CSV table of C-alpha atoms in Angstrom, one decimal:
chain,number,residue,atom,x,y,z
A,26,MET,CA,16.4,-7.4,-21.1
A,27,ASN,CA,19.7,-5.6,-20.8
A,28,LYS,CA,22.1,-5.9,-17.9
A,29,ASP,CA,20.8,-2.8,-16.1
A,30,GLU,CA,17.2,-4.1,-16.3
A,31,GLN,CA,18.4,-7.6,-15.2
A,32,PHE,CA,20.1,-6.2,-12.0
A,33,MET,CA,17.2,-3.7,-11.3
A,34,SER,CA,14.9,-6.7,-11.4
A,35,GLU,CA,16.9,-8.2,-8.6
A,36,ALA,CA,16.8,-5.0,-6.7
A,37,LEU,CA,13.0,-5.1,-7.1
A,38,ARG,CA,13.0,-8.6,-5.8
A,39,GLU,CA,14.7,-7.3,-2.7
A,40,ALA,CA,12.3,-4.4,-2.4
A,41,LYS,CA,9.2,-6.7,-2.5
A,42,LYS,CA,10.5,-8.2,0.8
A,43,SER,CA,9.7,-4.8,2.3
A,44,ILE,CA,6.1,-4.5,1.3
A,45,GLY,CA,3.8,-3.8,4.2
A,46,GLN,CA,6.7,-3.5,6.7
A,47,THR,CA,8.2,0.0,6.2
A,48,SER,CA,5.4,2.5,6.5
A,49,PRO,CA,5.5,5.5,6.5
A,50,ASN,CA,8.7,4.9,4.5
A,51,PRO,CA,8.6,3.3,1.0
A,52,ALA,CA,9.7,-0.2,0.1
A,53,VAL,CA,13.2,-0.1,-1.4
A,54,GLY,CA,15.7,-2.7,-2.6
A,55,ALA,CA,19.3,-2.6,-3.6
A,56,VAL,CA,22.0,-4.8,-5.0
A,57,LEU,CA,25.8,-4.3,-5.4
A,58,VAL,CA,27.2,-5.6,-8.6
A,59,LEU,CA,30.9,-6.3,-9.4
A,60,ARG,CA,32.0,-7.8,-12.7
A,61,ASN,CA,28.4,-8.6,-13.6
A,62,ARG,CA,27.9,-10.6,-10.4
A,63,ILE,CA,25.7,-9.6,-7.4
A,64,VAL,CA,28.0,-9.5,-4.4
A,65,ALA,CA,25.6,-8.0,-1.8
A,66,ARG,CA,21.8,-7.4,-1.4
A,67,GLY,CA,19.7,-5.2,0.9
A,68,HIS,CA,16.2,-4.0,1.5
A,69,HIS,CA,14.6,-1.5,3.9
A,70,ARG,CA,13.1,-3.6,6.7
A,71,ARG,CA,11.3,-1.1,8.9
A,72,ALA,CA,11.2,2.7,9.6
A,73,GLY,CA,14.1,3.6,11.7
A,74,LEU,CA,16.3,0.8,10.4
A,75,PRO,CA,19.0,1.2,7.7
A,76,HIS,CA,17.7,2.0,4.2
A,77,ALA,CA,18.2,-0.5,1.4
A,78,GLU,CA,21.5,1.1,0.1
A,79,ILE,CA,23.0,1.1,3.6
A,80,GLU,CA,22.0,-2.5,4.4
A,81,CYS,CA,23.5,-3.6,1.1
A,82,LEU,CA,26.8,-1.9,1.7
A,83,GLN,CA,26.9,-3.2,5.3
A,84,ARG,CA,26.4,-6.7,4.1
A,85,PHE,CA,29.3,-6.3,1.7
A,86,ASN,CA,31.3,-5.3,4.8
A,87,ARG,CA,34.6,-4.3,3.1
A,88,ALA,CA,36.0,-1.6,0.9
A,89,VAL,CA,34.0,-1.3,-2.3
A,90,PRO,CA,36.2,-2.3,-5.3
A,91,LYS,CA,36.7,0.0,-8.3
A,92,GLY,CA,34.1,-0.9,-10.9
A,93,ALA,CA,31.3,-1.9,-8.5
A,94,VAL,CA,27.8,-0.6,-9.5
A,95,LEU,CA,25.0,0.0,-7.0
A,96,TYR,CA,21.5,-0.6,-8.2
A,97,VAL,CA,18.6,0.8,-6.1
A,98,THR,CA,14.9,1.0,-6.9
A,99,LEU,CA,14.3,4.5,-5.6
A,100,GLU,CA,16.4,7.7,-5.7
A,101,PRO,CA,18.6,7.7,-2.5
A,102,CYS,CA,17.4,10.0,0.2
A,103,SER,CA,19.4,13.3,0.6
A,104,SER,CA,17.9,14.4,4.0
A,105,VAL,CA,18.5,13.3,7.5
A,106,GLY,CA,15.6,11.7,9.3
A,107,ARG,CA,15.6,8.7,11.6
A,108,THR,CA,18.7,7.6,9.7
A,109,GLY,CA,21.4,9.5,7.9
A,110,ALA,CA,21.3,10.6,4.3
A,111,CYS,CA,21.9,7.7,1.9
A,112,THR,CA,23.6,10.0,-0.6
A,113,GLU,CA,26.4,10.8,1.9
A,114,ALA,CA,26.8,7.1,2.7
A,115,ILE,CA,27.1,6.2,-0.9
A,116,ILE,CA,29.7,9.0,-1.5
A,117,ARG,CA,31.7,7.8,1.5
A,118,SER,CA,31.7,4.2,0.3
A,119,GLY,CA,33.7,5.2,-2.8
A,120,ILE,CA,31.1,3.8,-5.3
A,121,LYS,CA,31.5,5.5,-8.7
A,122,SER,CA,28.4,4.2,-10.5
A,123,VAL,CA,24.8,4.2,-9.3
A,124,VAL,CA,21.7,3.0,-11.3
A,125,ILE,CA,18.4,4.2,-10.0
A,126,GLY,CA,14.9,2.9,-10.8
A,127,THR,CA,12.6,5.9,-10.2
A,128,ALA,CA,12.9,9.4,-8.8
A,129,ASP,CA,11.9,10.4,-5.3
A,130,PRO,CA,8.1,11.0,-5.4
A,131,ASN,CA,8.4,13.8,-2.8
A,132,PRO,CA,8.2,17.1,-4.7
A,133,ARG,CA,10.5,18.8,-2.2
A,134,HIS,CA,13.3,16.3,-2.8
A,135,ARG,CA,12.8,14.9,-6.3
A,136,GLY,CA,16.1,15.0,-8.2
A,137,ARG,CA,18.2,16.3,-5.3
A,138,GLY,CA,19.7,12.9,-4.5
A,139,LEU,CA,20.7,12.5,-8.2
A,140,GLU,CA,22.3,16.0,-8.2
A,141,ILE,CA,24.3,15.4,-5.1
A,142,LEU,CA,25.7,12.1,-6.4
A,143,ARG,CA,26.6,13.6,-9.8
A,144,ASN,CA,28.2,16.6,-8.1
A,145,ALA,CA,30.4,14.1,-6.2
A,146,GLY,CA,31.7,12.7,-9.4
A,147,ILE,CA,29.5,9.6,-9.4
A,148,GLU,CA,28.0,8.3,-12.7
A,149,VAL,CA,24.2,8.1,-12.3
A,150,ARG,CA,21.8,6.4,-14.6
A,151,SER,CA,18.1,6.7,-13.7
A,152,GLY,CA,14.8,5.5,-15.1
A,153,VAL,CA,15.6,1.8,-15.3
A,154,LEU,CA,12.4,-0.2,-15.0
A,155,ALA,CA,10.9,3.1,-13.7
A,156,GLU,CA,7.2,2.1,-14.0
A,157,ARG,CA,7.7,-1.2,-12.0
A,158,CYS,CA,9.8,0.6,-9.4
A,159,ALA,CA,7.1,3.4,-9.0
A,160,ALA,CA,4.2,0.9,-8.9
A,161,LEU,CA,5.8,-0.9,-6.0
A,162,ASN,CA,5.1,2.2,-3.8
A,163,GLU,CA,1.8,3.5,-5.2
A,164,ALA,CA,0.5,4.2,-1.8
A,165,PHE,CA,3.6,6.1,-0.6
A,166,ASN,CA,3.7,8.0,-3.8
A,167,LYS,CA,0.3,9.5,-3.3
A,168,TRP,CA,0.7,10.1,0.4
A,169,ILE,CA,4.1,11.9,0.2
A,170,ALA,CA,2.8,14.2,-2.5
A,171,THR,CA,-0.7,15.0,-1.1
A,172,GLY,CA,-0.7,14.1,2.6
A,173,ILE,CA,-3.8,11.9,1.8
A,174,PRO,CA,-3.6,8.1,2.2
A,175,PHE,CA,-4.0,5.8,-0.7
A,176,VAL,CA,-7.5,4.3,-0.5
A,177,ILE,CA,-8.4,0.7,-1.4
A,178,ALA,CA,-12.0,-0.4,-1.5
A,179,LYS,CA,-12.2,-4.1,-0.7
A,180,CYS,CA,-15.3,-6.3,-0.4
A,181,GLY,CA,-16.5,-9.8,-0.9
A,182,MET,CA,-19.8,-9.9,-2.8
A,183,SER,CA,-22.3,-12.1,-4.6
A,184,LEU,CA,-23.0,-12.1,-8.3
A,185,ASP,CA,-26.0,-9.8,-7.6
A,186,GLY,CA,-23.8,-7.3,-5.9
A,187,ARG,CA,-24.7,-8.1,-2.3
A,188,LEU,CA,-22.5,-8.1,0.8
A,189,THR,CA,-24.8,-10.2,2.9
A,190,LEU,CA,-26.6,-13.5,2.8
A,191,PRO,CA,-30.3,-13.9,3.9
A,192,ALA,CA,-30.7,-13.3,7.6
A,193,ASP,CA,-30.9,-16.9,8.6
A,194,GLU,CA,-27.8,-18.0,6.7
A,195,GLY,CA,-24.1,-18.1,7.6
A,196,ARG,CA,-21.8,-15.1,7.7
A,197,TRP,CA,-19.5,-15.7,4.7
A,198,ILE,CA,-20.2,-15.2,1.0
A,199,THR,CA,-16.7,-15.8,-0.3
A,200,SER,CA,-14.6,-18.9,0.2
A,201,ALA,CA,-12.0,-19.6,2.8
A,202,ALA,CA,-9.3,-19.3,0.1
A,203,ALA,CA,-10.5,-15.8,-0.9
A,204,ARG,CA,-10.6,-14.7,2.7
A,205,ARG,CA,-7.0,-15.9,3.2
A,206,ASP,CA,-6.0,-14.0,0.2
A,207,ALA,CA,-7.6,-10.8,1.6
A,208,GLN,CA,-5.4,-11.2,4.7
A,209,THR,CA,-2.4,-10.2,2.4
A,210,LEU,CA,-4.1,-6.9,1.6
A,211,ARG,CA,-4.7,-6.3,5.3
A,212,ALA,CA,-1.1,-7.0,6.1
A,213,GLN,CA,0.0,-4.4,3.6
A,214,SER,CA,-2.4,-1.7,4.9
A,215,ASP,CA,-1.8,0.9,7.6
A,216,ALA,CA,-5.5,1.1,8.5
A,217,ILE,CA,-8.8,-0.7,8.0
A,218,LEU,CA,-11.9,1.5,7.9
A,219,ILE,CA,-15.5,0.4,8.5
A,220,GLY,CA,-18.8,2.0,9.3
A,221,ALA,CA,-20.7,1.7,12.6
A,222,GLU,CA,-23.3,-0.8,11.2
A,223,THR,CA,-20.6,-3.2,10.2
A,224,LEU,CA,-19.2,-3.1,13.7
A,225,ARG,CA,-22.7,-3.6,15.3
A,226,VAL,CA,-23.6,-6.5,13.0
A,227,ASP,CA,-20.3,-8.4,12.4
A,228,ASN,CA,-18.2,-7.4,15.5
A,229,PRO,CA,-15.1,-7.9,13.3
A,230,ARG,CA,-11.5,-8.2,14.6
A,231,LEU,CA,-10.0,-6.3,11.6
A,232,THR,CA,-6.6,-7.9,12.3
A,233,VAL,CA,-4.0,-9.7,10.2
A,234,ARG,CA,-4.4,-13.4,11.1
A,235,ASN,CA,-1.3,-15.2,10.0
A,236,ALA,CA,1.7,-16.4,11.9
A,237,GLY,CA,4.1,-14.1,9.9
A,238,ALA,CA,2.3,-10.9,10.7
A,239,SER,CA,4.8,-8.4,12.2
A,240,ARG,CA,2.4,-5.5,12.7
A,241,GLN,CA,-1.4,-4.9,12.9
A,242,PRO,CA,-3.3,-2.2,11.0
A,243,ILE,CA,-5.0,0.7,12.8
A,244,ARG,CA,-8.8,0.0,13.1
A,245,VAL,CA,-11.0,3.0,12.1
A,246,VAL,CA,-14.7,3.3,12.7
A,247,MET,CA,-16.9,6.0,11.3
A,248,THR,CA,-20.2,6.7,13.2
A,249,ARG,CA,-22.8,9.4,13.1
A,250,SER,CA,-24.3,8.8,16.6
A,251,GLY,CA,-21.3,7.6,18.5
A,252,LYS,CA,-23.4,4.8,19.9
A,253,LEU,CA,-21.1,1.8,19.5
A,254,PRO,CA,-21.1,-1.6,21.4
A,255,PRO,CA,-18.4,-1.0,24.1
A,256,ARG,CA,-17.6,-4.8,24.3
A,257,SER,CA,-16.8,-5.0,20.6
A,258,ARG,CA,-13.6,-6.9,19.8
A,259,ILE,CA,-11.8,-3.9,18.5
A,260,PHE,CA,-12.3,-2.1,21.8
A,261,THR,CA,-11.3,-4.9,24.1
A,262,ASP,CA,-8.6,-7.0,22.4
A,263,ARG,CA,-4.8,-6.5,22.8
A,264,ASN,CA,-4.8,-4.0,19.9
A,265,ALA,CA,-7.5,-1.8,21.4
A,266,LYS,CA,-5.2,1.2,21.6
A,267,ARG,CA,-4.9,1.0,17.8
A,268,THR,CA,-8.6,1.7,17.3
A,269,LEU,CA,-9.8,5.2,16.2
A,270,VAL,CA,-13.4,6.4,16.2
A,271,TYR,CA,-14.5,9.4,14.1
A,272,ARG,CA,-17.9,10.7,15.0
A,273,ASN,CA,-20.0,12.6,12.4
A,274,GLU,CA,-16.9,13.4,10.3
A,275,PRO,CA,-16.9,13.5,6.5
A,276,LEU,CA,-14.8,10.7,5.0
A,277,ALA,CA,-12.5,13.2,3.2
A,278,ALA,CA,-11.7,14.8,6.6
A,279,VAL,CA,-11.1,11.4,8.2
A,280,LEU,CA,-8.6,10.5,5.5
A,281,ALA,CA,-6.9,13.9,5.8
A,282,ASP,CA,-6.5,13.3,9.6
A,283,LEU,CA,-5.2,9.8,9.1
A,284,GLY,CA,-2.6,11.2,6.6
A,285,LYS,CA,-1.4,13.5,9.3
A,286,LYS,CA,-0.9,10.5,11.6
A,287,ASP,CA,1.4,9.0,9.0
A,288,VAL,CA,-1.2,6.5,7.7
A,289,VAL,CA,0.0,5.9,4.2
A,290,SER,CA,-2.7,3.4,3.0
A,291,VAL,CA,-6.3,2.8,4.1
A,292,THR,CA,-8.4,-0.2,3.1
A,293,ILE,CA,-12.2,0.3,3.3
A,294,GLU,CA,-13.9,-2.9,4.2
A,295,GLY,CA,-17.5,-1.8,4.4
A,296,GLY,CA,-20.3,-1.7,4.6
A,297,GLY,CA,-22.1,-0.8,1.5
A,298,ASP,CA,-22.9,2.8,2.6
A,299,VAL,CA,-19.3,3.6,3.3
A,300,LEU,CA,-18.1,2.0,0.1
A,301,GLY,CA,-20.8,3.8,-1.9
A,302,HIS,CA,-20.0,7.2,-0.3
A,303,ALA,CA,-16.3,6.8,-1.0
A,304,LEU,CA,-17.0,6.1,-4.6
A,305,ASP,CA,-19.5,9.0,-4.9
A,306,GLN,CA,-16.9,11.3,-3.4
A,307,ARG,CA,-14.2,10.0,-5.8
A,308,LEU,CA,-12.0,9.0,-2.9
A,309,ILE,CA,-11.1,5.5,-4.0
A,310,ASP,CA,-7.8,4.9,-5.6
A,311,LYS,CA,-8.0,1.1,-6.1
A,312,VAL,CA,-10.6,-1.6,-5.8
A,313,GLN,CA,-10.1,-5.2,-4.8
A,314,ILE,CA,-13.4,-7.2,-5.1
A,315,TYR,CA,-13.9,-10.9,-4.4
A,316,ILE,CA,-16.9,-12.2,-6.3
A,317,ALA,CA,-18.5,-15.5,-5.2
A,318,PRO,CA,-20.4,-17.5,-7.8
A,319,ILE,CA,-23.7,-17.2,-6.0
A,320,PHE,CA,-26.9,-15.0,-6.1
A,321,THR,CA,-27.9,-14.2,-2.5
A,322,GLY,CA,-30.6,-11.5,-2.6
A,323,GLY,CA,-29.1,-10.2,0.7
A,324,GLY,CA,-30.1,-6.9,2.2
A,325,VAL,CA,-26.8,-5.0,1.9
A,326,THR,CA,-25.7,-3.8,-1.5
A,327,ALA,CA,-22.1,-3.2,-2.3
A,328,PHE,CA,-21.3,0.5,-3.2
A,329,SER,CA,-24.9,1.6,-2.3
A,330,GLY,CA,-24.3,5.3,-2.9
A,331,LYS,CA,-26.0,7.9,-5.0
A,332,GLY,CA,-24.3,6.8,-8.2
A,333,SER,CA,-23.6,8.8,-11.3
A,334,ARG,CA,-26.0,11.1,-13.1
A,335,SER,CA,-25.1,9.5,-16.4
A,336,THR,CA,-23.1,6.7,-18.0
A,337,LEU,CA,-20.6,9.3,-19.2
A,338,GLU,CA,-19.9,10.5,-15.7
A,339,SER,CA,-19.5,7.0,-14.3
A,340,ALA,CA,-16.1,5.8,-12.9
A,341,ARG,CA,-14.5,3.1,-15.0
A,342,LEU,CA,-11.8,0.7,-14.0
A,343,ASP,CA,-8.4,0.9,-15.5
A,344,ARG,CA,-5.5,-1.6,-15.4
A,345,ILE,CA,-8.0,-4.4,-14.5
A,346,GLN,CA,-6.7,-7.7,-13.3
A,347,PHE,CA,-8.6,-11.0,-12.7
A,348,GLU,CA,-7.5,-13.9,-10.6
A,349,LYS,CA,-9.4,-17.1,-9.8
A,350,ILE,CA,-9.1,-18.0,-6.1
A,351,GLY,CA,-10.8,-21.2,-5.2
A,352,PRO,CA,-14.4,-20.9,-6.5
A,353,ASP,CA,-14.2,-17.1,-6.4
A,354,LEU,CA,-13.0,-14.4,-8.8
A,355,CYS,CA,-10.8,-11.6,-7.5
A,356,LEU,CA,-11.0,-8.4,-9.6
A,357,SER,CA,-8.7,-5.4,-9.0
A,358,GLY,CA,-8.3,-2.1,-10.8
A,359,TYR,CA,-8.0,1.6,-10.6
A,360,PRO,CA,-11.1,3.9,-10.9
A,361,LYS,CA,-10.8,6.6,-13.5
A,362,TYR,CA,-13.1,9.5,-12.8
A,363,PRO,CA,-14.4,11.7,-15.6
A,364,ALA,CA,-13.5,15.4,-15.3
A,365,SER,CA,-17.2,16.3,-15.4
A,366,ALA,CA,-17.8,14.2,-12.4
A,367,LEU,CA,-15.1,16.0,-10.5
A,368,GLY,CA,-16.7,19.3,-11.2
A,369,GLU,CA,-13.8,20.4,-13.4
């Protein structure tokens, strides 16, 4: 690992502190380096607060010496939003060298920040640990380019692919350890989506339940009839105003509307019909499945959609990862959809 990669790794470490906190903005980290030593750090904490570059420079809190290098995981913004343009702040600081991880994923702004900095006489090197920097904001990258949220399908199922136990048994298939791990995914999601039957049967809270949670996701319910239990937790708890109900709307239309509401990421938590429909419609970007070492024969099948017409047209997982959590196995990956299945 060369020095640029070493310091970009530290900027990535800062950026990871932002995950789940900055939506609809990306998670970004920055470090200021002088004579091969980090003298200041910063990360974007929340939309409306200073961006990573600005926080880093504010923490240095004095004139930037000649020879200092700023490392930032994402191309500095060149437009004025809730905060000023980071490119202008960098130019005013007197920094003469900037190293950037990955380009702005917004097609309207990509490369403009680099051009502005270079035109100001600043040396710019980009593409350092680009894949790692881009992967950090996979949800934002999709949403900013398409207007559609990044969709994660999450479920806990048995070895025989069931989401439920027999009717007279308890509620949980997966272990407490797996359920605690799933809370991390909730904490990083802008919205949790379920079907009406899941609401009727489970009466879930769909909240992040840990002491460090700084925000709660929007709860989304899809229903055909509109007949939902009015005393359900999501309609009566302190987060009730963050609950949305879509009646007789296609999932694609629901996602498009959520994207307009600045929802960058959506986690589908069930039930089987919603998960299956999302897969059939090729709307899932990532899956996170917790598999318990048990055969249940329960009545609800995970991903109970129409399925593919042939093996060749089946979605296959790419970039698969496995992790053992307690007695359970967590599998994550990214579905790849054949062109024939997409009608291309």
